[in-house]
Every structure is written in C-alpha cells, then in structure tokens.
Coordinates of C-alpha atoms in Angstrom, one line a residue:
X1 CA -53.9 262.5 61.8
X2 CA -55.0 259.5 64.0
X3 CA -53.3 256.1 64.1
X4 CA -55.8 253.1 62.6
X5 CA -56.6 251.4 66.1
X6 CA -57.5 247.7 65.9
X7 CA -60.7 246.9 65.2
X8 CA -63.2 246.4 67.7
X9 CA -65.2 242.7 68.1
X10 CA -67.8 242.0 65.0
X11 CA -71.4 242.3 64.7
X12 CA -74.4 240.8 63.4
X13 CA -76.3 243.5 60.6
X14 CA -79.1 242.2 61.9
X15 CA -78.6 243.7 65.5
X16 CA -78.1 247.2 63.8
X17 CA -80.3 249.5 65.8
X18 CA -79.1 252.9 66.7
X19 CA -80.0 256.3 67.4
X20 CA -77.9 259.8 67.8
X21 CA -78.6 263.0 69.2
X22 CA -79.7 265.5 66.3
X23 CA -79.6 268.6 68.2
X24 CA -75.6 268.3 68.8
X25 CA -72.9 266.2 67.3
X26 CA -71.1 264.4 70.2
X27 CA -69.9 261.0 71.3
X28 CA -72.7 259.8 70.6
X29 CA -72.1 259.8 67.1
X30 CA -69.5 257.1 67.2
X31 CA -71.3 254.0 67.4
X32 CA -73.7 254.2 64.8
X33 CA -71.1 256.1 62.6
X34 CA -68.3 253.1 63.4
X35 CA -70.9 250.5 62.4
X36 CA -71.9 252.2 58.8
X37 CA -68.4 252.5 57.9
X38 CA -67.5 249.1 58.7
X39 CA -70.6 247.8 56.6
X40 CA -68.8 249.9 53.7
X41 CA -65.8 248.3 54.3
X42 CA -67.0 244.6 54.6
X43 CA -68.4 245.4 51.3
X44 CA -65.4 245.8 49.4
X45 CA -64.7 249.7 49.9
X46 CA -61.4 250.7 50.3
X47 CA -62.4 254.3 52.4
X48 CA -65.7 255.8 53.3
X49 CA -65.9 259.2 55.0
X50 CA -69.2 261.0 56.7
X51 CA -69.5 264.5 56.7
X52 CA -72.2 265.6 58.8
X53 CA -74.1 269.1 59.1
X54 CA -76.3 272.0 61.0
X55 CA -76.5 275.0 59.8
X56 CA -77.8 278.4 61.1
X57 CA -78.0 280.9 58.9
X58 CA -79.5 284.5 58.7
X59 CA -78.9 287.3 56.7
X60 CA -80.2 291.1 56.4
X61 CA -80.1 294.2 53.6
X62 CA -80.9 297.6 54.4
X63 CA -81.4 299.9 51.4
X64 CA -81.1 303.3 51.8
X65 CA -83.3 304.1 55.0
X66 CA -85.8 300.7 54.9
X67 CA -84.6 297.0 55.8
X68 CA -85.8 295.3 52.8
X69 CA -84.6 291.8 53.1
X70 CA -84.4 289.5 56.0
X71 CA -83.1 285.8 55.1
X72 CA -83.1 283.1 57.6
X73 CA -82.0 279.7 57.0
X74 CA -81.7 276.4 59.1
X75 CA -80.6 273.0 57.3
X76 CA -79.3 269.8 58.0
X77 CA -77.6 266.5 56.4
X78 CA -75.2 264.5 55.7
X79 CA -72.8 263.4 53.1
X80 CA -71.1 260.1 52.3
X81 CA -68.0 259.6 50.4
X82 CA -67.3 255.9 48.8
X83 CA -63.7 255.0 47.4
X84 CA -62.7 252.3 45.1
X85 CA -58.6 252.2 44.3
X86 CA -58.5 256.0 43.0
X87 CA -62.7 256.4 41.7
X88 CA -65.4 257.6 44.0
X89 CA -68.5 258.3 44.4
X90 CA -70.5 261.3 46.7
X91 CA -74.1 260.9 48.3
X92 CA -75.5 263.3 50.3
X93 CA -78.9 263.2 52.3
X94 CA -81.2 265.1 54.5
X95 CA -82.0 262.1 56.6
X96 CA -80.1 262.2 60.0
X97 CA -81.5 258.8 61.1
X98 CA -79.1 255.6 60.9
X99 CA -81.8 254.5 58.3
X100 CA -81.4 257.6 56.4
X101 CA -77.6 257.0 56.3
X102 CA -77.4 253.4 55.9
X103 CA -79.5 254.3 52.3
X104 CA -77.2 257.0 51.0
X105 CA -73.9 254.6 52.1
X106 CA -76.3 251.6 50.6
X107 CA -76.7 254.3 47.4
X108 CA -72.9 255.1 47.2
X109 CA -71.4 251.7 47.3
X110 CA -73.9 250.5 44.5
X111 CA -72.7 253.4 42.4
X112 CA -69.2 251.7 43.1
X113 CA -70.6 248.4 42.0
X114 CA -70.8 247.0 45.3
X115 CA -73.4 245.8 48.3
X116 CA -73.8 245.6 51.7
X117 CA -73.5 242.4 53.2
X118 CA -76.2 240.1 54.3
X119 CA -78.3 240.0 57.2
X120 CA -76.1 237.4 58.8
X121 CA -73.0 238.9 57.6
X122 CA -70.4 239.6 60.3
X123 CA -69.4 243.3 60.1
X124 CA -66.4 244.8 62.0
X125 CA -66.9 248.5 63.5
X126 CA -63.9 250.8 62.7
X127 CA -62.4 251.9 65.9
X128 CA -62.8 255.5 65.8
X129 CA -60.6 258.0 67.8
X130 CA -61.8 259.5 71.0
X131 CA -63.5 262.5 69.4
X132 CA -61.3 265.3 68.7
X133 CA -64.2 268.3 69.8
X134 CA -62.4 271.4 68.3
X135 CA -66.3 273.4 69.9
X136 CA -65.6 272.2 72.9
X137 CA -61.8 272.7 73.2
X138 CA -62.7 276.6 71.8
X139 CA -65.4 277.7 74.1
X140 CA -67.7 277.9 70.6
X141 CA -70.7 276.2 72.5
X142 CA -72.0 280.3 73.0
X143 CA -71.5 281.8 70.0
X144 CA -74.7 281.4 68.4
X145 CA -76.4 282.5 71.2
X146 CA -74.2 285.6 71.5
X147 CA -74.4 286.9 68.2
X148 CA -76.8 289.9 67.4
X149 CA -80.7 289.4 66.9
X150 CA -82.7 290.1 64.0
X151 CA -83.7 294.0 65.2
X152 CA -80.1 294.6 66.6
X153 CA -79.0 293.8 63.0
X154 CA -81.2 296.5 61.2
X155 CA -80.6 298.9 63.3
X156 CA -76.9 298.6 62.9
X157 CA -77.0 298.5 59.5
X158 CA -79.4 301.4 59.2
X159 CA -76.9 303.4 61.2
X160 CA -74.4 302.2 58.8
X161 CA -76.6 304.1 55.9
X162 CA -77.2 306.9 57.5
X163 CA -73.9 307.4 58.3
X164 CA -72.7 307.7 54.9
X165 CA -75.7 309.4 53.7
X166 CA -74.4 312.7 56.2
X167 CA -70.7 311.9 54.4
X168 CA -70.9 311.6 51.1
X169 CA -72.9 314.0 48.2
X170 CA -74.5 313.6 45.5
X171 CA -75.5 309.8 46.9
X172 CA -78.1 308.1 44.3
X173 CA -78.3 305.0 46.3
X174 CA -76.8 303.2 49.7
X175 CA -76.8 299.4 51.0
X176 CA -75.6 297.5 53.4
X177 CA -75.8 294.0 54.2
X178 CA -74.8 291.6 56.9
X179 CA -74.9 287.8 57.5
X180 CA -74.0 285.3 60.0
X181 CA -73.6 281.5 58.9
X182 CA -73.2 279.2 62.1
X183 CA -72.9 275.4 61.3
X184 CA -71.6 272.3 63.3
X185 CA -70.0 269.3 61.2
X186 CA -69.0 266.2 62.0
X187 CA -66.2 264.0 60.0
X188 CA -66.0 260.2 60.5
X189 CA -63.8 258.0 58.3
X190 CA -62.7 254.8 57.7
X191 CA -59.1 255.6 59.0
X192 CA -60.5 256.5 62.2
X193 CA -61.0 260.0 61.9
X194 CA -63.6 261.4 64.6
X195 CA -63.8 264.8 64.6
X196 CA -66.2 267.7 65.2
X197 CA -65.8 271.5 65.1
X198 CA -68.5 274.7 65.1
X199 CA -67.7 277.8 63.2
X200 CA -69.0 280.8 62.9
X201 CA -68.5 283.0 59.8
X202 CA -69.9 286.6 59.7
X203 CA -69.5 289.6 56.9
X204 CA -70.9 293.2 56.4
X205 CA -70.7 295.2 53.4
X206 CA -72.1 298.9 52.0
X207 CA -71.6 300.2 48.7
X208 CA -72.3 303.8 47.2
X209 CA -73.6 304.9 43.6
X210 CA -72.9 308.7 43.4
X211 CA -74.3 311.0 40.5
X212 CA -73.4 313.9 39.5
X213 CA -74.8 314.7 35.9
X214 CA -72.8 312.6 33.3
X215 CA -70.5 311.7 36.1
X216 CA -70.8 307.8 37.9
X217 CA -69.1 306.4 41.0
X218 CA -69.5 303.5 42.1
X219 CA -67.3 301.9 45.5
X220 CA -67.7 298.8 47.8
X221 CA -66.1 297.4 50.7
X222 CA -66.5 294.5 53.0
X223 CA -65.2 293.1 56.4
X224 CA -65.4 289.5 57.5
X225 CA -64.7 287.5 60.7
X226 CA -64.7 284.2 62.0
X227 CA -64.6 283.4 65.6
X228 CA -66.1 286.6 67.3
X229 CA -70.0 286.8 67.8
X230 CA -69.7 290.3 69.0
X231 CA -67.8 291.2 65.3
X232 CA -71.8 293.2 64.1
X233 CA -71.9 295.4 67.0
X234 CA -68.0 296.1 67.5
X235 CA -68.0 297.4 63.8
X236 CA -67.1 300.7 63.2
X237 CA -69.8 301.9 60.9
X238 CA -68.6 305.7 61.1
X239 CA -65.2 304.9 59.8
X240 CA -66.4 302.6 57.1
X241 CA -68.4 305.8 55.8
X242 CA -65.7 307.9 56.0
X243 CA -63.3 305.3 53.2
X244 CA -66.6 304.5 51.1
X245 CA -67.2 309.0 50.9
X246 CA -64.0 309.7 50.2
X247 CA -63.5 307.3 48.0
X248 CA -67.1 307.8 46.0
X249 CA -66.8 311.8 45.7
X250 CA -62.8 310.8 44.3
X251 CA -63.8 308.5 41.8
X252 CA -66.8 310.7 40.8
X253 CA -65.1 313.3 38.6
X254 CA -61.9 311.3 38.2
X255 CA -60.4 311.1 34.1
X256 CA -60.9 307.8 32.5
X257 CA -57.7 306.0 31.7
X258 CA -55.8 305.5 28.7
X259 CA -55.3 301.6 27.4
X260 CA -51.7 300.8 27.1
X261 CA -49.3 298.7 29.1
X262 CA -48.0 300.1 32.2
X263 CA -46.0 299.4 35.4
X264 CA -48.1 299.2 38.3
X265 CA -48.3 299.4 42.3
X266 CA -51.2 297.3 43.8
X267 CA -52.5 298.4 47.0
X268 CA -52.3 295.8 49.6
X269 CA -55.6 293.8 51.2
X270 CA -58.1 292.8 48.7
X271 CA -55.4 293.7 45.9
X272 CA -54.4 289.9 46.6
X273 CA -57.3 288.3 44.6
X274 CA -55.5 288.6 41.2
X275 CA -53.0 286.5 43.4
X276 CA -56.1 284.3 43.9
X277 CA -57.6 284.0 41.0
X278 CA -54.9 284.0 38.5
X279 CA -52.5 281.6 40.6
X280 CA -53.6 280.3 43.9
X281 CA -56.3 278.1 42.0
X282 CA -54.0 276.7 39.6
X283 CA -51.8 275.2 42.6
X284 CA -54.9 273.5 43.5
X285 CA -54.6 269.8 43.2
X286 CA -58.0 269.6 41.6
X287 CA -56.1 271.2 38.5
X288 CA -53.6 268.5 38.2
X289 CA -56.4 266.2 38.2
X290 CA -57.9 268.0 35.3
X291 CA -54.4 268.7 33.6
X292 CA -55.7 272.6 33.9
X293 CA -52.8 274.1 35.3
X294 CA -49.3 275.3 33.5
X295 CA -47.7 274.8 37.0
X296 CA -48.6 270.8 37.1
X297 CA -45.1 269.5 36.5
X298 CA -43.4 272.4 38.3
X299 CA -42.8 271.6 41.5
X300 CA -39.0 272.8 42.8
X301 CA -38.8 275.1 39.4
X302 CA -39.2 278.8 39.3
X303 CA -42.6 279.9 38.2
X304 CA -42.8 283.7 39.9
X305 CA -40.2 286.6 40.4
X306 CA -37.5 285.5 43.2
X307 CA -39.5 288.6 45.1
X308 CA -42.5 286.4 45.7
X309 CA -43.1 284.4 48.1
X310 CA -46.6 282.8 49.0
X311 CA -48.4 281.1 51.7
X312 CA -51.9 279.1 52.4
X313 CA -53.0 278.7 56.0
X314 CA -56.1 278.1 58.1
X315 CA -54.4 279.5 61.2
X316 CA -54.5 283.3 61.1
X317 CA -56.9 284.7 64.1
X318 CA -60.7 286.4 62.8
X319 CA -59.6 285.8 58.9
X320 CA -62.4 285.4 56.9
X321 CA -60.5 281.1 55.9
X322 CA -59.5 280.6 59.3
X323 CA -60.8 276.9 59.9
X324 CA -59.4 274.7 62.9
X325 CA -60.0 271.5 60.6
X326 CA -60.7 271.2 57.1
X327 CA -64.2 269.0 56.2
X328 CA -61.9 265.7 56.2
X329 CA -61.2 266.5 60.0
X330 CA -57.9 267.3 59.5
X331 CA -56.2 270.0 61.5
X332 CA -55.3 273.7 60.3
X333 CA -51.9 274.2 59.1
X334 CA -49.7 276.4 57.2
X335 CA -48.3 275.4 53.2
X336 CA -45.8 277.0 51.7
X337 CA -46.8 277.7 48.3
X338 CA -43.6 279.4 46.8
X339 CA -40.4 280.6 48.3
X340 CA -38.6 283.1 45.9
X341 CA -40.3 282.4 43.2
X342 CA -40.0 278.4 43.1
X343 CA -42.7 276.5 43.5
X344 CA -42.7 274.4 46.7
X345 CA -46.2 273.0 47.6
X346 CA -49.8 272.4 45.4
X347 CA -52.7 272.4 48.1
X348 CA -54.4 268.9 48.5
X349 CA -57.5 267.4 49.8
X350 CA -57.7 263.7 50.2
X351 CA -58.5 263.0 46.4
X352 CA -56.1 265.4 45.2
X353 CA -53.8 263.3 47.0
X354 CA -54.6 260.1 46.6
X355 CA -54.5 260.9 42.7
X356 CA -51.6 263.0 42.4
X357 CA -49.6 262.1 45.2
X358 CA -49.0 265.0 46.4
X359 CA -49.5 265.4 50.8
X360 CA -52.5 266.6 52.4
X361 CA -52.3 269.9 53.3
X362 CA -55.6 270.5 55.6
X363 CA -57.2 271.9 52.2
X364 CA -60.5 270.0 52.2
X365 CA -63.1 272.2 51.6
X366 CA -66.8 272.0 50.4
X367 CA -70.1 274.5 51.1
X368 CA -71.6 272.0 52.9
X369 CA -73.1 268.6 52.7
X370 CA -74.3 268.1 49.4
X371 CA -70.8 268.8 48.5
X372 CA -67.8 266.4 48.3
X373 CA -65.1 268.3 49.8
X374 CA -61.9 269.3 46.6
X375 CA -58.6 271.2 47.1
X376 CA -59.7 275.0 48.1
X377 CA -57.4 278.2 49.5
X378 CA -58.1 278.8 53.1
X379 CA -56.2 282.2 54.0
X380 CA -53.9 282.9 50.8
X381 CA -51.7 286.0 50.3
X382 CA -48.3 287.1 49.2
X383 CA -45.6 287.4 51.7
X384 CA -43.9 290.8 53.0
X385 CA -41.3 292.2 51.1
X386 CA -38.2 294.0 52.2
X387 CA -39.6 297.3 50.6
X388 CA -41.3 300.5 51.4
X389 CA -44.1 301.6 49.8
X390 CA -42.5 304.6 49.0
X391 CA -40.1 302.5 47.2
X392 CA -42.4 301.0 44.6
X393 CA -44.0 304.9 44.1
X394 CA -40.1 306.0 43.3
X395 CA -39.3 303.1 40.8
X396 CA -42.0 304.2 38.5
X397 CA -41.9 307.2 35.6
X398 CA -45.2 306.6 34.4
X399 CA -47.8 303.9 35.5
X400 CA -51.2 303.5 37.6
X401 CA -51.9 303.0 41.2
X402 CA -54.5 300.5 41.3
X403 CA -55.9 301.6 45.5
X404 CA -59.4 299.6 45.1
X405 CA -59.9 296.0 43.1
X406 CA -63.4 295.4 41.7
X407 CA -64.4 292.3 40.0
X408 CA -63.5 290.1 37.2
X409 CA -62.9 286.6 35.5
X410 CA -60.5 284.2 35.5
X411 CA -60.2 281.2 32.4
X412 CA -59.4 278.1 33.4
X413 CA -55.5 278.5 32.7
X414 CA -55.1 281.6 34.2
X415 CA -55.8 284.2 31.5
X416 CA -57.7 287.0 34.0
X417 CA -59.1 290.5 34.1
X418 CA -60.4 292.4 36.7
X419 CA -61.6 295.8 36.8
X420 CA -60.1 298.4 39.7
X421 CA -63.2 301.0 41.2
X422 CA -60.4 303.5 42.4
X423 CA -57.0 303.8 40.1
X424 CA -54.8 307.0 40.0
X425 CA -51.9 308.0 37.5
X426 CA -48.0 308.1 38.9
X427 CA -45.8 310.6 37.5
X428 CA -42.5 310.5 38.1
X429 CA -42.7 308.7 41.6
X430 CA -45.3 310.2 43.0
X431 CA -49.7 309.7 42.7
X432 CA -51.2 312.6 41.1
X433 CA -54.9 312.5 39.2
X434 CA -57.1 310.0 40.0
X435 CA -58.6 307.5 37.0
X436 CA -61.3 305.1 36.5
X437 CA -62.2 302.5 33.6
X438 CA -59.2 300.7 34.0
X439 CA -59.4 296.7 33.6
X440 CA -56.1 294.6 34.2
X441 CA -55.5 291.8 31.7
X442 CA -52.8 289.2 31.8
X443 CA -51.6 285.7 32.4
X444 CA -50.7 284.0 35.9
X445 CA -47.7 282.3 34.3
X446 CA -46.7 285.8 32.8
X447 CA -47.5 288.5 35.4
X448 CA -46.2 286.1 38.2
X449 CA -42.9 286.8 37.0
X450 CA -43.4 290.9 36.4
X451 CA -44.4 291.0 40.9
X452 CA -40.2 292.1 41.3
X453 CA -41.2 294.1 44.5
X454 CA -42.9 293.9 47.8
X455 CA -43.5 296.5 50.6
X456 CA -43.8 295.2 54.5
X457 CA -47.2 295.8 54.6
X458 CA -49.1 292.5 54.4
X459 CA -53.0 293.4 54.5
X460 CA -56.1 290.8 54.3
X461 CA -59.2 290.8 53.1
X462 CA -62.5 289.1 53.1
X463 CA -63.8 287.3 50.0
X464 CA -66.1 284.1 48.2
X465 CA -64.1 281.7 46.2
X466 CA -66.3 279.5 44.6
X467 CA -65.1 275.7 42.2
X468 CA -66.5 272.3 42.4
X469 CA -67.1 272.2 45.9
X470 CA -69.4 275.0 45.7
X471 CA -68.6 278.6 47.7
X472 CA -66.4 279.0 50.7
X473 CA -65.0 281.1 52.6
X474 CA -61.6 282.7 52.3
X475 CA -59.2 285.0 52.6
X476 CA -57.0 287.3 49.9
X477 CA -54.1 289.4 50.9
X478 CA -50.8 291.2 50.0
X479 CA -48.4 294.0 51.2
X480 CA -48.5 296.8 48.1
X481 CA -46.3 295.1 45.3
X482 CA -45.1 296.5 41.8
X483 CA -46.0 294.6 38.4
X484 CA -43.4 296.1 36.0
X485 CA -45.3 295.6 33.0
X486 CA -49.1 294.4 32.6
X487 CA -51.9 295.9 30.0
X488 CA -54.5 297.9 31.0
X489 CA -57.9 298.3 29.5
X490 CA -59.6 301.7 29.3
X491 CA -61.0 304.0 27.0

C-alpha cells in the first residue's frame, strides 16, 4: 500500500476550480480528487475514499432459433466514503463534475455531523501517489474495442442452439445467453491511494429442458472469463453441446433418489459453491461485524477436517474473481483461509478491518458505485488433496455421486441446501444408476468437518455471489472430495 507523503502547500476553498477528463480516468484525476479529500479532512474526517466509475455493458439471449433479448448498458458515477473513529457513512452520485462531488463529500460529512470549511478556510491537498495505472501497465486500453459486436454475438449464440438442438432429443426448449461488462474505476483516498484499473468480465451459458412424456430434465452450464476479449468467439460451442446432451438425455429417465443420510463424492468445479455458500461467507469480516458467524472467535482453532485446506485469491489467470486491485485500490493477493482444517485467515475490507482488527486482505468488493465496497470472496476453492478420484469411489459401500450442483439457499449461519441436476448411486465403489431429486442439507460448522478426502484435481468455475455490496463476480472451485456423512433430500 502507499506511504502517506507530506502534504502539499495549502489552498484557499475559494480558488477551487477544477475540471477532469470524463471520457478516461488518468492523471488528471489527481488534483481535483487531492483537493476534495483534503476539504473532508480539514473538516474533521478521519478518512475519505472516492471510488469512481464507467461502465459498458451489453448483454444478449437467444431462445431456441430467435435472439429475443438484446441489453445494452452504459453508466457512470461516483461514490464517497466518510469515516469518523469506526462509523461511516456512503454517498454515491451520478455527477462526475468537481461540483457534483464536492455535494455528495458535502452530503457525507454532514451525515457524520460535520462541514466543510469556510470560504477562506485554508485546506491542505493530500499528496496522492503517482497513479498506480493497473490499464495501462496490462495493455487493457483495447479490450473494449476488441470484443465481439452485437451481430457477431447472435450469431454465435445461435450456433450454440443449434448445435445442441442436432445433439440432444426430445429437446422442449434451448437458451443461451452471453454478456460482456467492461468498466474503468478509479480509487482515491485520504492515505494517498491513487489508483486506476479496467476489467473486463464476460460469461456464456445454455441450458436444456428435455421431455419425454412424464419424464423432465433439466441441465445448465456456464463459462466465464476475465481478461480475454476474444473469450465469445474462441468458445467451443460444439463441445458445450455435447456435456449439456449427454447430460439431459441421462438425467431424463434417471430414478428419483431415496432421502436418507449418505456418504458422498462431489465432483470438482462448480461443486465448490457449497464451500462458498456454507463457509467462505462466514470467514467474511462483515460477519464478525454482525456477530453472524460460528467461526468469529476461531482463529488458530480447528474448524474443518485436517484434509481441508482452503484459499481466496484474486491472482489466478481468466477466473471469473480475478481482479488486479480490489475497489479500495489495493493490489491482488493470495489469503490463506485454512490449512488442515485450522482456521488461519477471515477476508477483510477496510471496515472489516478497521472494526475487527483483523489485516486487509485485497477483499474490497462492491457492484459498483452506488455501493460501498464489504469483505467479498474473489477466487475461492478448496485445495488439492493427496488422493485419486478413484480413491474416494473405493471408500464408499453405498452413497451418491453428486456430478452437477444446481441451486440453493444458504441462512445466515450456515444452515444450506442445494439441489444437484445430475446425481448417480455408488455401489460398492463404483457409479452405477443415475438419480435425480436429490437436495443436500447440512451445516457449515458440521459438514466442514465430514470433507476427510481430497482428489488432485482442483477445477474452477464461474459464479454471482451476491451480500451487502450488491453482486460480484467470483469464482468456486474444488478437486472431487468425499463428505462421509451428510442428509439428502429426495422422494
């Protein structure tokens, strides 16, 4: 993080005229910004932070053989962040103009219980850092441009249908959706944080209702990227047909399951948002904050089988959380979150910090401006184990493969269940029938302790997380892992 440099000489409000390029975040920035956080602080704040946004955004659905939706989106603003000891306040405006943020800091510190200084006050600018350009540094100028037009995305995504309308039978009904979310921010702060990034955040998804009489199948699936604006057109629609067919015409005659409590093997990728949901949230410092977490007085203590071992980052290349900085400009790193089943790190954004104590760990996040940013996961997933697949298979009499996650629900201390689109039974060691109805229900505290093995194959996946800082992007992941005991719901 940067060093506080020394201030810089004081000024006269009443000399305050500025104006910044709104087209592109750069230097230019720093004045104006340097002088509106030095107004907060001559006022009696004790940090102020601007986060500052453009957004381009577009996304398409094609439905069976038509395009049907085509969404564009382009949006703009700023928000600022006021602290007083350990209370804050958030603003957040439209209005680019100094004028336009001089009201929402002018808005924020009155919330505080405090006011700008006079007209002939003499206000200090806060020396900010060179900027730190994480766009420029990348080569992420081009992106946007780069990316795939409005007609190149239909027909790709048309293709797509088509494609698994010559794979699978007895198809009632076929999407698939794309969209591309480009935005530039800009963080200044009182502690002389200057910093500016561009990312670029893309996804595609199809899903498949089959029919077959009585008989219902229903299977998704969805890639993401960051980082690559030719990720549309290098997709590999063909393939993705083949999983979401074979899959579909699986599940379509498939047994429904029997409730009971079983062993289970999880498949690997998306299989990692029960890891998520029940747990990763819970190690999120805006828990301790709300005393909504069984873990909050854990730290160094055992909370998961000594197979487990855990990790948050915003460094891994294309994944759906990758970030370079967080929305408080600090840089992307990796946290620990347990090592052999004992806790080692929560995940902190400034606030979490400053109210729990516990260090920054690059975890920042908000949807955009008219967010304050909270504690959110980045690129979470369970670490490989020193097992085989084949191992878990062996290890289990009788239990379910649970191959496809669906959705579910999560309460707000852990209890979850989620429903899995493709299950199949395991009879002595080996997969036999396939199932479907099945509905995993548990506890994090509890079924954090029943993960006793992990295979080597760590696999991510694309997903939404959304909490008080609205939805953001992230990543889920896990090698295939056994729970040796968890209920299932069925029929």
């Amino acid at each position: 993080m940067p060093t506080i440099l020394p201030t810089i000489p004081k000024k006269n409000t009443s000399s305050f005229q500025y104006s910044s390029r709104v087209d592109r975040f750069d230097s230019s920035w720093r004045e104006p910004l340097a002088a509106l956080l030095g107004l907060g602080r001559a006022a009696g704040a004790d940090f102020i932070e601007f986060f500052i946004e453009r957004v381009n955004y577009i996304s398409c659905l094609a439905e069976d053989d038509s395009i049907t939706s085509i969404s564009p989106r382009l949006s703009g603003g700023a928000g600022v962040r006021v602290f007083r000891g350990v209370a804050d306040c958030y603003v957040s405006t439209n209005d680019l103009s100094f004028s336009g943020l001089k009201l929402a800091l002018e808005k924020g510190l009155s919330i505080m219980g405090l006011e700008l200084p006079g007209a002939s006050a003499l206000v200090p600018d806060i020396n900010l850092e060179p900027l730190r350009d994480y766009a420029t540094q990348g080569g992420k100028e081009a992106w946007l441009s780069n990316c795939s037009g409005m007609r190149e995305m239909g027909e790709i995504l048309l293709e797509a249908n088509a494609n698994t309308n010559r794979k699978a039978s007895h198809v009632q009904s076929r999407r698939a959706s794309y969209f591309r979310d480009w935005q530039e921010v800009l963080v200044a702060s009182s502690d002389g944080t200057f910093a500016r990034d561009i990312r670029l955040t893309q996804t595609v998804a199809c899903s498949l209702l089959c029919a077959d009489g009585d008989h219902r199948s229903s299977i998704n699936l969805r890639l993401g990227d960051t980082s690559d604006p030719n990720f549309l057109r290098s997709w590999d629609s063909s393939s993705s047909a083949d999983e979401l067919a074979e899959s579909a015409g699986i599940m379509l005659y498939a047994d429904y399951i029997e409730s009971g409590t079983y062993p289970i093997v999880m498949a690997n990728r998306f299989g990692g948002v029960i890891f998520h949901e029940a747990c990763g949230h819970l190690l999120e410092t805006t828990q301790i904050e709300q005393k909504t977490t069984p873990f909050i007085d854990k730290k160094g203590e055992k909370i998961a089988h000594e197979s487990l071992t855990a990790w948050d980052e915003g460094l891994s290349e294309n994944a759906f959380g990758t970030i370079d900085m967080d929305d408080e400009g600090m840089p992307a790193q990796r946290t620990l979150l347990i090592e052999n089943g004992i806790l080692k790190n929560f995940l902190a954004d400034r606030t979490g910090s400053l109210r729990t104590g516990h260090p920054r760990t690059g975890s920042g996040r908000r949807q955009s401006y008219a967010f304050p940013a909270a504690s959110r996961m980045r690129n979470t997933y369970i670490a490989p184990g020193d097992y085989s697949i084949e191992d878990l298979f062996a290890s289990i009499d009788k239990g379910i493969y649970c191959k496809k996650m669906g959705g579910g629900s999560v309460g707000p201390t852990g209890e979850f269940n989620f429903g899995v689109d493709e299950a199949y039974l395991i009879e002595n060691g080996k997969v036999t029938k396939p199932l479907k109805g099945a509905t995993l229900i548990g506890e994090a505290k509890e079924i954090m302790n029943k993960i006793s093995m992990c295979s080597e194959d760590v696999g991510l996946a694309a997903g939404f997380c959304g909490s008080v800082s609205g939805s953001v992007y992230v990543t889920v992941g896990q090698p295939h892992i056994k729970v040796d005991s968890i209920v299932v719901g069925g029929r």
